[in-house]
């Protein structure tokens, strides 16, 4: 039985991650971290789901999340926000909130997860960290602070893999283009139009498509794949 921590697992991409884990690993123990309670439709599917209320913009919330790490096999850093303002209009408070949730919480939780892993001196077990970044990390974004936080966690992913891979940590991230979730409400219309026009299918991603990629990285991807950023962008950014 594997134990998964899914930040932002109550709705959007995170809820689809929880559902996909349940399908692929019915005995899974899943801890959902979020401010708002997940719906009964999600939690009633399995006895293995626990919700821990935590605000990842606060130290209290980060500590509550860290307290769930004992015996955990996988940390999925999925929670994130977008303010959706250009850097001239965003307030210091809004910018700091986004940096706290999208970047600082991901760093602190990842390091705590690694520290917990390293308590096992034998280091015979592998543990996985998957970060939900964004295509904004690669092609820029009108909300520059959003793009910068996402670029930071792509870089974090590489550093974790490089400096902790030998100890059994497998860390990869995904870089999705626009996904049909509540977050779309924060994306300027101009960018939405542009992103749809440049996708080869002419549509946004469904949250299940991102979740399936993340759950593959959490459960099945080969251990030799470490430090990768998987683009899920329908040809919008080919490299
Ligand atoms: N949608 C897109 O177009 C897109 C594209 C690329 C990458 N992403 C990334 O995918 C991830 C999930 O986004 P989504 O599209 O599923 O958006 P969403 O539907 O708005 O969900 C955001 C999730 O983050 C949680 N969250 C936000 N602030 C939090 C806080 N202070 N403490 C704890 N949890 C918090 C939310 O739960 P509560 O509000 O209950 O706390 C919710 O579960 C984000 O990191 C986002 O940047 C999204």
PDB file of N, CA, C and O in Angstrom, residues 86-120:
ATOM      1  N   UNK A  86      -0.505  41.911 -14.591  1.00  0.00           N
ATOM      2  CA  UNK A  86       0.853  42.170 -15.058  1.00  0.00           C
ATOM      3  C   UNK A  86       1.675  42.765 -13.895  1.00  0.00           C
ATOM      4  O   UNK A  86       1.110  43.222 -12.899  1.00  0.00           O
ATOM      5  N   UNK A  87       3.008  42.740 -14.024  1.00  0.00           N
ATOM      6  CA  UNK A  87       3.851  43.118 -12.877  1.00  0.00           C
ATOM      7  C   UNK A  87       3.728  44.588 -12.464  1.00  0.00           C
ATOM      8  O   UNK A  87       4.170  44.955 -11.371  1.00  0.00           O
ATOM      9  N   UNK A  88       3.120  45.413 -13.317  1.00  0.00           N
ATOM     10  CA  UNK A  88       2.932  46.818 -12.940  1.00  0.00           C
ATOM     11  C   UNK A  88       1.666  47.008 -12.104  1.00  0.00           C
ATOM     12  O   UNK A  88       1.554  47.962 -11.345  1.00  0.00           O
ATOM     13  N   UNK A  89       0.711  46.096 -12.263  1.00  0.00           N
ATOM     14  CA  UNK A  89      -0.568  46.234 -11.556  1.00  0.00           C
ATOM     15  C   UNK A  89      -0.660  45.377 -10.292  1.00  0.00           C
ATOM     16  O   UNK A  89      -1.498  45.624  -9.433  1.00  0.00           O
ATOM     17  N   UNK A  90       0.160  44.339 -10.210  1.00  0.00           N
ATOM     18  CA  UNK A  90       0.039  43.413  -9.070  1.00  0.00           C
ATOM     19  C   UNK A  90       0.520  44.121  -7.793  1.00  0.00           C
ATOM     20  O   UNK A  90       1.483  44.905  -7.825  1.00  0.00           O
ATOM     21  N   UNK A  91      -0.183  43.858  -6.684  1.00  0.00           N
ATOM     22  CA  UNK A  91       0.249  44.470  -5.412  1.00  0.00           C
ATOM     23  C   UNK A  91       1.336  43.598  -4.781  1.00  0.00           C
ATOM     24  O   UNK A  91       1.477  42.415  -5.116  1.00  0.00           O
ATOM     25  N   UNK A  92       2.059  44.183  -3.852  1.00  0.00           N
ATOM     26  CA  UNK A  92       3.104  43.407  -3.155  1.00  0.00           C
ATOM     27  C   UNK A  92       2.479  42.210  -2.434  1.00  0.00           C
ATOM     28  O   UNK A  92       3.039  41.111  -2.410  1.00  0.00           O
ATOM     29  N   UNK A  93       1.315  42.449  -1.874  1.00  0.00           N
ATOM     30  CA  UNK A  93       0.634  41.383  -1.112  1.00  0.00           C
ATOM     31  C   UNK A  93       0.259  40.211  -2.041  1.00  0.00           C
ATOM     32  O   UNK A  93       0.467  39.041  -1.708  1.00  0.00           O
ATOM     33  N   UNK A  94      -0.293  40.550  -3.207  1.00  0.00           N
ATOM     34  CA  UNK A  94      -0.688  39.501  -4.172  1.00  0.00           C
ATOM     35  C   UNK A  94       0.535  38.737  -4.663  1.00  0.00           C
ATOM     36  O   UNK A  94       0.540  37.508  -4.749  1.00  0.00           O
ATOM     37  N   UNK A  95       1.589  39.466  -4.979  1.00  0.00           N
ATOM     38  CA  UNK A  95       2.819  38.842  -5.474  1.00  0.00           C
ATOM     39  C   UNK A  95       3.410  37.923  -4.405  1.00  0.00           C
ATOM     40  O   UNK A  95       3.778  36.776  -4.685  1.00  0.00           O
ATOM     41  N   UNK A  96       3.446  38.421  -3.169  1.00  0.00           N
ATOM     42  CA  UNK A  96       4.037  37.610  -2.100  1.00  0.00           C
ATOM     43  C   UNK A  96       3.224  36.349  -1.832  1.00  0.00           C
ATOM     44  O   UNK A  96       3.779  35.286  -1.528  1.00  0.00           O
ATOM     45  N   UNK A  97       1.900  36.468  -1.967  1.00  0.00           N
ATOM     46  CA  UNK A  97       1.033  35.300  -1.759  1.00  0.00           C
ATOM     47  C   UNK A  97       1.327  34.232  -2.821  1.00  0.00           C
ATOM     48  O   UNK A  97       1.461  33.048  -2.512  1.00  0.00           O
ATOM     49  N   UNK A  98       1.446  34.677  -4.056  1.00  0.00           N
ATOM     50  CA  UNK A  98       1.688  33.733  -5.155  1.00  0.00           C
ATOM     51  C   UNK A  98       3.065  33.081  -5.012  1.00  0.00           C
ATOM     52  O   UNK A  98       3.199  31.872  -5.205  1.00  0.00           O
ATOM     53  N   UNK A  99       4.065  33.861  -4.645  1.00  0.00           N
ATOM     54  CA  UNK A  99       5.405  33.303  -4.460  1.00  0.00           C
ATOM     55  C   UNK A  99       5.404  32.318  -3.282  1.00  0.00           C
ATOM     56  O   UNK A  99       6.028  31.251  -3.334  1.00  0.00           O
ATOM     57  N   UNK A 100       4.653  32.672  -2.240  1.00  0.00           N
ATOM     58  CA  UNK A 100       4.607  31.800  -1.052  1.00  0.00           C
ATOM     59  C   UNK A 100       4.006  30.438  -1.395  1.00  0.00           C
ATOM     60  O   UNK A 100       4.553  29.391  -1.013  1.00  0.00           O
ATOM     61  N   UNK A 101       2.905  30.434  -2.135  1.00  0.00           N
ATOM     62  CA  UNK A 101       2.207  29.165  -2.420  1.00  0.00           C
ATOM     63  C   UNK A 101       2.892  28.391  -3.554  1.00  0.00           C
ATOM     64  O   UNK A 101       3.171  27.198  -3.433  1.00  0.00           O
ATOM     65  N   UNK A 102       3.159  29.088  -4.659  1.00  0.00           N
ATOM     66  CA  UNK A 102       3.643  28.399  -5.871  1.00  0.00           C
ATOM     67  C   UNK A 102       5.119  28.013  -5.771  1.00  0.00           C
ATOM     68  O   UNK A 102       5.548  27.075  -6.428  1.00  0.00           O
ATOM     69  N   UNK A 103       5.878  28.764  -5.004  1.00  0.00           N
ATOM     70  CA  UNK A 103       7.324  28.512  -4.961  1.00  0.00           C
ATOM     71  C   UNK A 103       7.804  28.100  -3.563  1.00  0.00           C
ATOM     72  O   UNK A 103       8.278  26.988  -3.359  1.00  0.00           O
ATOM     73  N   UNK A 104       7.639  29.005  -2.577  1.00  0.00           N
ATOM     74  CA  UNK A 104       8.271  28.741  -1.278  1.00  0.00           C
ATOM     75  C   UNK A 104       7.714  27.490  -0.600  1.00  0.00           C
ATOM     76  O   UNK A 104       8.471  26.708  -0.017  1.00  0.00           O
ATOM     77  N   UNK A 105       6.400  27.285  -0.694  1.00  0.00           N
ATOM     78  CA  UNK A 105       5.807  26.099  -0.063  1.00  0.00           C
ATOM     79  C   UNK A 105       6.314  24.829  -0.748  1.00  0.00           C
ATOM     80  O   UNK A 105       6.588  23.818  -0.087  1.00  0.00           O
ATOM     81  N   UNK A 106       6.462  24.888  -2.063  1.00  0.00           N
ATOM     82  CA  UNK A 106       6.936  23.708  -2.809  1.00  0.00           C
ATOM     83  C   UNK A 106       8.373  23.372  -2.394  1.00  0.00           C
ATOM     84  O   UNK A 106       8.717  22.204  -2.181  1.00  0.00           O
ATOM     85  N   UNK A 107       9.194  24.399  -2.227  1.00  0.00           N
ATOM     86  CA  UNK A 107      10.585  24.168  -1.799  1.00  0.00           C
ATOM     87  C   UNK A 107      10.594  23.569  -0.389  1.00  0.00           C
ATOM     88  O   UNK A 107      11.218  22.529  -0.141  1.00  0.00           O
ATOM     89  N   UNK A 108       9.863  24.223   0.517  1.00  0.00           N
ATOM     90  CA  UNK A 108       9.921  23.772   1.912  1.00  0.00           C
ATOM     91  C   UNK A 108       9.370  22.355   2.091  1.00  0.00           C
ATOM     92  O   UNK A 108       9.940  21.529   2.808  1.00  0.00           O
ATOM     93  N   UNK A 109       8.274  22.068   1.410  1.00  0.00           N
ATOM     94  CA  UNK A 109       7.683  20.725   1.529  1.00  0.00           C
ATOM     95  C   UNK A 109       8.607  19.675   0.906  1.00  0.00           C
ATOM     96  O   UNK A 109       8.787  18.588   1.470  1.00  0.00           O
ATOM     97  N   UNK A 110       9.198  20.013  -0.228  1.00  0.00           N
ATOM     98  CA  UNK A 110      10.084  19.048  -0.893  1.00  0.00           C
ATOM     99  C   UNK A 110      11.290  18.738  -0.006  1.00  0.00           C
ATOM    100  O   UNK A 110      11.678  17.568   0.147  1.00  0.00           O
ATOM    101  N   UNK A 111      11.877  19.776   0.587  1.00  0.00           N
ATOM    102  CA  UNK A 111      13.062  19.552   1.430  1.00  0.00           C
ATOM    103  C   UNK A 111      12.695  18.731   2.668  1.00  0.00           C
ATOM    104  O   UNK A 111      13.456  17.847   3.090  1.00  0.00           O
ATOM    105  N   UNK A 112      11.520  18.998   3.219  1.00  0.00           N
ATOM    106  CA  UNK A 112      11.083  18.227   4.394  1.00  0.00           C
ATOM    107  C   UNK A 112      10.823  16.773   4.017  1.00  0.00           C
ATOM    108  O   UNK A 112      11.124  15.847   4.784  1.00  0.00           O
ATOM    109  N   UNK A 113      10.282  16.573   2.833  1.00  0.00           N
ATOM    110  CA  UNK A 113      10.008  15.211   2.350  1.00  0.00           C
ATOM    111  C   UNK A 113      11.333  14.451   2.157  1.00  0.00           C
ATOM    112  O   UNK A 113      11.456  13.286   2.523  1.00  0.00           O
ATOM    113  N   UNK A 114      12.322  15.142   1.617  1.00  0.00           N
ATOM    114  CA  UNK A 114      13.649  14.530   1.422  1.00  0.00           C
ATOM    115  C   UNK A 114      14.285  14.210   2.783  1.00  0.00           C
ATOM    116  O   UNK A 114      14.856  13.137   2.989  1.00  0.00           O
ATOM    117  N   UNK A 115      14.148  15.142   3.719  1.00  0.00           N
ATOM    118  CA  UNK A 115      14.718  14.912   5.059  1.00  0.00           C
ATOM    119  C   UNK A 115      14.074  13.689   5.715  1.00  0.00           C
ATOM    120  O   UNK A 115      14.755  12.875   6.352  1.00  0.00           O
ATOM    121  N   UNK A 116      12.778  13.544   5.538  1.00  0.00           N
ATOM    122  CA  UNK A 116      12.065  12.385   6.095  1.00  0.00           C
ATOM    123  C   UNK A 116      12.595  11.104   5.438  1.00  0.00           C
ATOM    124  O   UNK A 116      12.836  10.100   6.106  1.00  0.00           O
ATOM    125  N   UNK A 117      12.792  11.173   4.124  1.00  0.00           N
ATOM    126  CA  UNK A 117      13.326  10.018   3.380  1.00  0.00           C
ATOM    127  C   UNK A 117      14.719   9.649   3.898  1.00  0.00           C
ATOM    128  O   UNK A 117      15.031   8.471   4.070  1.00  0.00           O
ATOM    129  N   UNK A 118      15.520  10.662   4.175  1.00  0.00           N
ATOM    130  CA  UNK A 118      16.907  10.405   4.565  1.00  0.00           C
ATOM    131  C   UNK A 118      17.031   9.827   5.974  1.00  0.00           C
ATOM    132  O   UNK A 118      18.117   9.375   6.357  1.00  0.00           O
ATOM    133  N   UNK A 119      15.935   9.835   6.722  1.00  0.00           N
ATOM    134  CA  UNK A 119      15.974   9.188   8.049  1.00  0.00           C
ATOM    135  C   UNK A 119      16.195   7.689   7.893  1.00  0.00           C
ATOM    136  O   UNK A 119      16.666   7.025   8.802  1.00  0.00           O
ATOM    137  N   UNK A 120      15.783   7.158   6.712  1.00  0.00           N
ATOM    138  CA  UNK A 120      16.036   5.757   6.406  1.00  0.00           C
ATOM    139  C   UNK A 120      17.463   5.659   5.883  1.00  0.00           C
ATOM    140  O   UNK A 120      17.733   5.874   4.716  1.00  0.00           O
TER     141      UNK A 120
END
